[in-house]
């Protein structure tokens, strides 16, 4: 059976010693009073909730799955899920970072995201129920009318109701411009929606009284393609003006998908049969409105893989210390045992350190992104808000794709540490691998994320936002350029920063002649950019650790940080050289292959 310990110490290191979040909060009136003790106390309680309430349900949820009663269209979630959700609501957890105007606690996004990392380590499938509600809350908060906000937000904030995002249809996933669900305007200002959605996470369940579906559909006179898509809020139960539940709406679960992982989460086929909904935002501008939810969900998906990387690492580490097999090549290490623990073998260490470096690098990046969102929402200076918004937009596809790809590498490596036992269910490792696999696919596949990064966010504005991140790297290089102890961390990012500028210009030039060059280079490009970002955070973490060591702090935590940073730069970061080479191989080798693919 796997175990899970919330990584509170590392969270505190990133928040308070690297990012110094509370110093930043002093400039934000909403968060000026939030201190480190408060944050730490909340996360300690959050960690208990994750490890004691939802983690014990993870394996059961996987084996039991969700069940649909076809006659009533109701779904029963795995044993214990409902009770855990009730505790979550009772504890006020859904309200953590929500707006106090709607009953929220108004705490920073950093706190909420750190809590979600732990929930995802504990039980990704369960966490998706409240996770999607938070995205629905954000979309309605940003684009809902006052009436919609009054009706839906307080109950999403309290957790009494949950939310979904209904985009995908059988014939369209990536290309939402193809969607066919129709919305007919009614005399009373509402709309009747008809169509079929598939793959809707948390689309039906027994955890909450009502489900607030955010649905993309087309108005009768809508232009073709993505410019004719509108967003609607369609509740499972119609809501009366006083907020009480009315009649059952015409939105039903027609089936549940049988899938590779996240079995505890209901992936629903949703039938809209004249369901009553109201328009969110402007007609035909649904994708822009939905982007609020999609961006939140993309960061949320990165957090899912971060959570799985951490829990897989913890279990692989414990196993590697316990499992004895063969002797160390450099001579016996455990004389009292018939063989050495496998942690003595260099390649086992490589697998463990890969997962550790990706978990800790991912934690630093996602916390930084959360801090940027706090700035974007609450900083009094408009320029700071705008810069933060642009950086979040740049980093979002990296959080989504780089962290989920790393999660795939890390959970597989951790399973490998277990040898054959990793493949056997009772150890729980194969579930982490299976659960992680969807994170590379949904919320826009990782290929689509890389096209978003290179095509839209880098080449689309001539690298202007990338330069903003480049400035952060340059600042650190300037700060530490003369510090010999930091050279092993600073030199690689300084060099890659320079190479990236040339590399980006080169692809931009080729793309000018042939747009397929973007598609051919994008996936490799995102991974190189991911390493530049991770490299920057690993250098900052090494800087913070070195300062403590130089000041005589004997806490082995700092030594561990430096060792992991060294491993990261020596063994993982150098793949950037190979990736730039494969990206430079260009489109021809992929596209002039009709015979090969005939
Ligand atoms: C378990 C699960 C839960 C989900 N939850 C939700 C949910 O809650 N709400 C929701 O609306 N949807 C949900 N989805 C749907 C998910 O977001 C889509 O499956 C995903 O966006 C991909 O769409 P698709 O499956 O239609 O694949 P397609 O769009 O058909 O893509 C197939 C392949 O082609 C590639 N491709 C497509 N276009 C391009 C391009 N322009 N350039 C290069 N490559 C391209 C893709 O990367 C992919 O590899 C879920 C899916 C699953 C499996």
PDB file of C-alpha atoms in Angstrom, residues 473 477 486-500 531-532 535-536 539 565-566 568-570 573-574 576 580:
ATOM      1  CA  UNK A 473      16.890  35.249 -16.008  1.00  0.00           C
ATOM      2  CA  UNK A 477      22.627  36.165 -13.921  1.00  0.00           C
ATOM      3  CA  UNK A 486      26.668  29.726  -8.222  1.00  0.00           C
ATOM      4  CA  UNK A 487      28.498  29.322 -11.545  1.00  0.00           C
ATOM      5  CA  UNK A 488      27.357  25.716 -12.068  1.00  0.00           C
ATOM      6  CA  UNK A 489      23.723  26.897 -11.852  1.00  0.00           C
ATOM      7  CA  UNK A 490      23.988  30.296 -13.513  1.00  0.00           C
ATOM      8  CA  UNK A 491      26.147  29.463 -16.535  1.00  0.00           C
ATOM      9  CA  UNK A 492      23.729  26.923 -18.048  1.00  0.00           C
ATOM     10  CA  UNK A 493      20.700  29.239 -17.856  1.00  0.00           C
ATOM     11  CA  UNK A 494      22.678  32.235 -19.120  1.00  0.00           C
ATOM     12  CA  UNK A 495      23.825  30.166 -22.082  1.00  0.00           C
ATOM     13  CA  UNK A 496      20.413  28.692 -22.805  1.00  0.00           C
ATOM     14  CA  UNK A 497      18.808  32.141 -22.514  1.00  0.00           C
ATOM     15  CA  UNK A 498      21.115  33.406 -25.284  1.00  0.00           C
ATOM     16  CA  UNK A 499      20.592  30.298 -27.390  1.00  0.00           C
ATOM     17  CA  UNK A 500      16.811  30.592 -27.046  1.00  0.00           C
ATOM     18  CA  UNK A 531      13.966  23.711 -19.012  1.00  0.00           C
ATOM     19  CA  UNK A 532      14.859  27.394 -19.212  1.00  0.00           C
ATOM     20  CA  UNK A 535      16.597  26.024 -14.732  1.00  0.00           C
ATOM     21  CA  UNK A 536      15.811  29.536 -13.546  1.00  0.00           C
ATOM     22  CA  UNK A 539      19.130  28.342  -9.768  1.00  0.00           C
ATOM     23  CA  UNK A 565      19.984  21.212  -8.194  1.00  0.00           C
ATOM     24  CA  UNK A 566      23.344  19.743  -9.249  1.00  0.00           C
ATOM     25  CA  UNK A 568      19.083  18.602 -12.383  1.00  0.00           C
ATOM     26  CA  UNK A 569      21.698  20.665 -14.236  1.00  0.00           C
ATOM     27  CA  UNK A 570      23.974  17.677 -14.876  1.00  0.00           C
ATOM     28  CA  UNK A 573      18.795  20.132 -18.294  1.00  0.00           C
ATOM     29  CA  UNK A 574      21.309  19.021 -21.005  1.00  0.00           C
ATOM     30  CA  UNK A 576      17.932  20.970 -24.333  1.00  0.00           C
ATOM     31  CA  UNK A 580      17.218  22.183 -30.236  1.00  0.00           C
TER      32      UNK A 580
END
